C-alpha positions as CSV (number, residue, x, y, z in Angstrom):
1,X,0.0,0.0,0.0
2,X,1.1,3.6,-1.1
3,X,-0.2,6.7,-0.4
4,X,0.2,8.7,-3.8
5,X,-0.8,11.7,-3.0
6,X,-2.6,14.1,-0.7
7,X,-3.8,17.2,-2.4
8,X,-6.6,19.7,-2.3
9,X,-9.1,19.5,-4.8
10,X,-11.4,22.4,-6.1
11,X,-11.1,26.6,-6.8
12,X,-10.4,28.9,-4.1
13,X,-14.6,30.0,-3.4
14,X,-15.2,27.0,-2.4
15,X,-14.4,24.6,0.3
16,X,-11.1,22.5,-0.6
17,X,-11.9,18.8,-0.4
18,X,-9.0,16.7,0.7
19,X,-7.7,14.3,-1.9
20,X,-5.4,10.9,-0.6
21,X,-4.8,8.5,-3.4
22,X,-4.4,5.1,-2.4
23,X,-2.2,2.3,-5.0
24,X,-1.2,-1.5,-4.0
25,X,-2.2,-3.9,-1.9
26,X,-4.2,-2.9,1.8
27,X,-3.4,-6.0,3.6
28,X,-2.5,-7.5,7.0
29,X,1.5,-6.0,6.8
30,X,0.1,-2.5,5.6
31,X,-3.2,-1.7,7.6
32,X,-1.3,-0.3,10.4
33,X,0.6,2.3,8.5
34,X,-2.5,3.3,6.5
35,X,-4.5,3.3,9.4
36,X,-2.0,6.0,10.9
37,X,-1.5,7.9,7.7
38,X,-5.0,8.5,7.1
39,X,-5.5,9.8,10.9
40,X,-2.6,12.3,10.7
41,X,-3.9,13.3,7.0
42,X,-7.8,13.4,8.7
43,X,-6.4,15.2,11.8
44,X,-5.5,18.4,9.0
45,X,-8.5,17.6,6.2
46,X,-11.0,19.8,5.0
47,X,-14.8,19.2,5.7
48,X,-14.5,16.1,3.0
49,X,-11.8,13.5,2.7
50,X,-11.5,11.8,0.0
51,X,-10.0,8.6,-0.6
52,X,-9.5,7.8,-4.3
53,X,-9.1,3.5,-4.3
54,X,-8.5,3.5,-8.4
55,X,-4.9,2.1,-7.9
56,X,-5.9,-0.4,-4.8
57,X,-4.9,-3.6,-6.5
58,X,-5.9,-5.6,-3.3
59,X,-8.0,-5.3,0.0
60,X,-8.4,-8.1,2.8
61,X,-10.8,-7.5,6.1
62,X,-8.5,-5.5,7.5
63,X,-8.3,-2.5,4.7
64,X,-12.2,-2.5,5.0
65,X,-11.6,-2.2,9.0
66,X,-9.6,0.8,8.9
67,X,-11.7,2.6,6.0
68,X,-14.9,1.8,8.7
69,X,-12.7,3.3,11.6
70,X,-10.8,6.3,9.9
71,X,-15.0,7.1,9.2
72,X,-16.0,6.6,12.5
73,X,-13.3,9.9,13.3
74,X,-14.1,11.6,10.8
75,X,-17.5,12.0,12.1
76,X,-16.5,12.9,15.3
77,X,-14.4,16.0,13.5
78,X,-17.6,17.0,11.4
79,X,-15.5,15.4,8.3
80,X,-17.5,13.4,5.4
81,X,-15.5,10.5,4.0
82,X,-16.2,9.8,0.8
83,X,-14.8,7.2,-1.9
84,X,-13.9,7.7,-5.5
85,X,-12.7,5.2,-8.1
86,X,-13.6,2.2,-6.7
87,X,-12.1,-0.7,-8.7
88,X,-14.6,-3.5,-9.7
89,X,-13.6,-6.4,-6.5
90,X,-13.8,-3.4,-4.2
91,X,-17.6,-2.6,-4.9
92,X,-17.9,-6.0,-4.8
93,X,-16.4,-6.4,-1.6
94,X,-18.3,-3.4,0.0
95,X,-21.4,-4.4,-1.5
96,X,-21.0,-8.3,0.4
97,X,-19.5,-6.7,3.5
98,X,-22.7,-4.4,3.5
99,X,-20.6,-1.3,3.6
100,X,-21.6,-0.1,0.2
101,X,-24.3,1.9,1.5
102,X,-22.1,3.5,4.6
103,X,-19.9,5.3,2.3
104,X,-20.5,8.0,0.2
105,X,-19.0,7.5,-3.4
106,X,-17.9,10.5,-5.1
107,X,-17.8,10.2,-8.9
């Protein structure tokens, strides 16, 4: 797992969404270290954090654990966490963990 990038999105009127970009595999040797990324990037986000997946090329139970968790705080700030380019087996895998519908999905 690599986080590519962590950029604002948007013009200058409005409010500046943050942009991480995830690539590689979210597994049981990476989940701690994306886990504590995302918190210290969340801890300094906008109002929406967004976590583009288009590069995720694999996501065990755990990935799914930490994207459910790094939610659960973002709540607590007033931060929506949204997710954009979901590759085909991660719908999937939302969809039969019942998470699809828990995340927003930003086009």
């Amino acid at each position: 797992m690599t986080v590519i990038d962590t950029a604002p999105l948007g013009g200058a009127t409005a409010p500046v969404p943050t942009l991480v970009q995830l690539s590689g595999n979210i597994g049981i040797f990476t989940t701690a270290q994306l886990r504590r990324r995302l918190i210290n990037t969340l801890t300094h986000s906008s109002d929406l954090f967004v976590l583009d997946l288009s590069r995720v090329t694999f996501c065990e139970a755990g990935g799914l654990g930490v994207l459910v968790g790094v939610q659960g705080r973002a709540r607590a700030q007033g931060v929506t966490l949204a997710l954009t380019g979901l590759p085909p087996f991660m719908a999937r895998l939302l969809r039969s963990a019942g998470l699809d519908r828990r995340f927003p999905i930003a086009a």
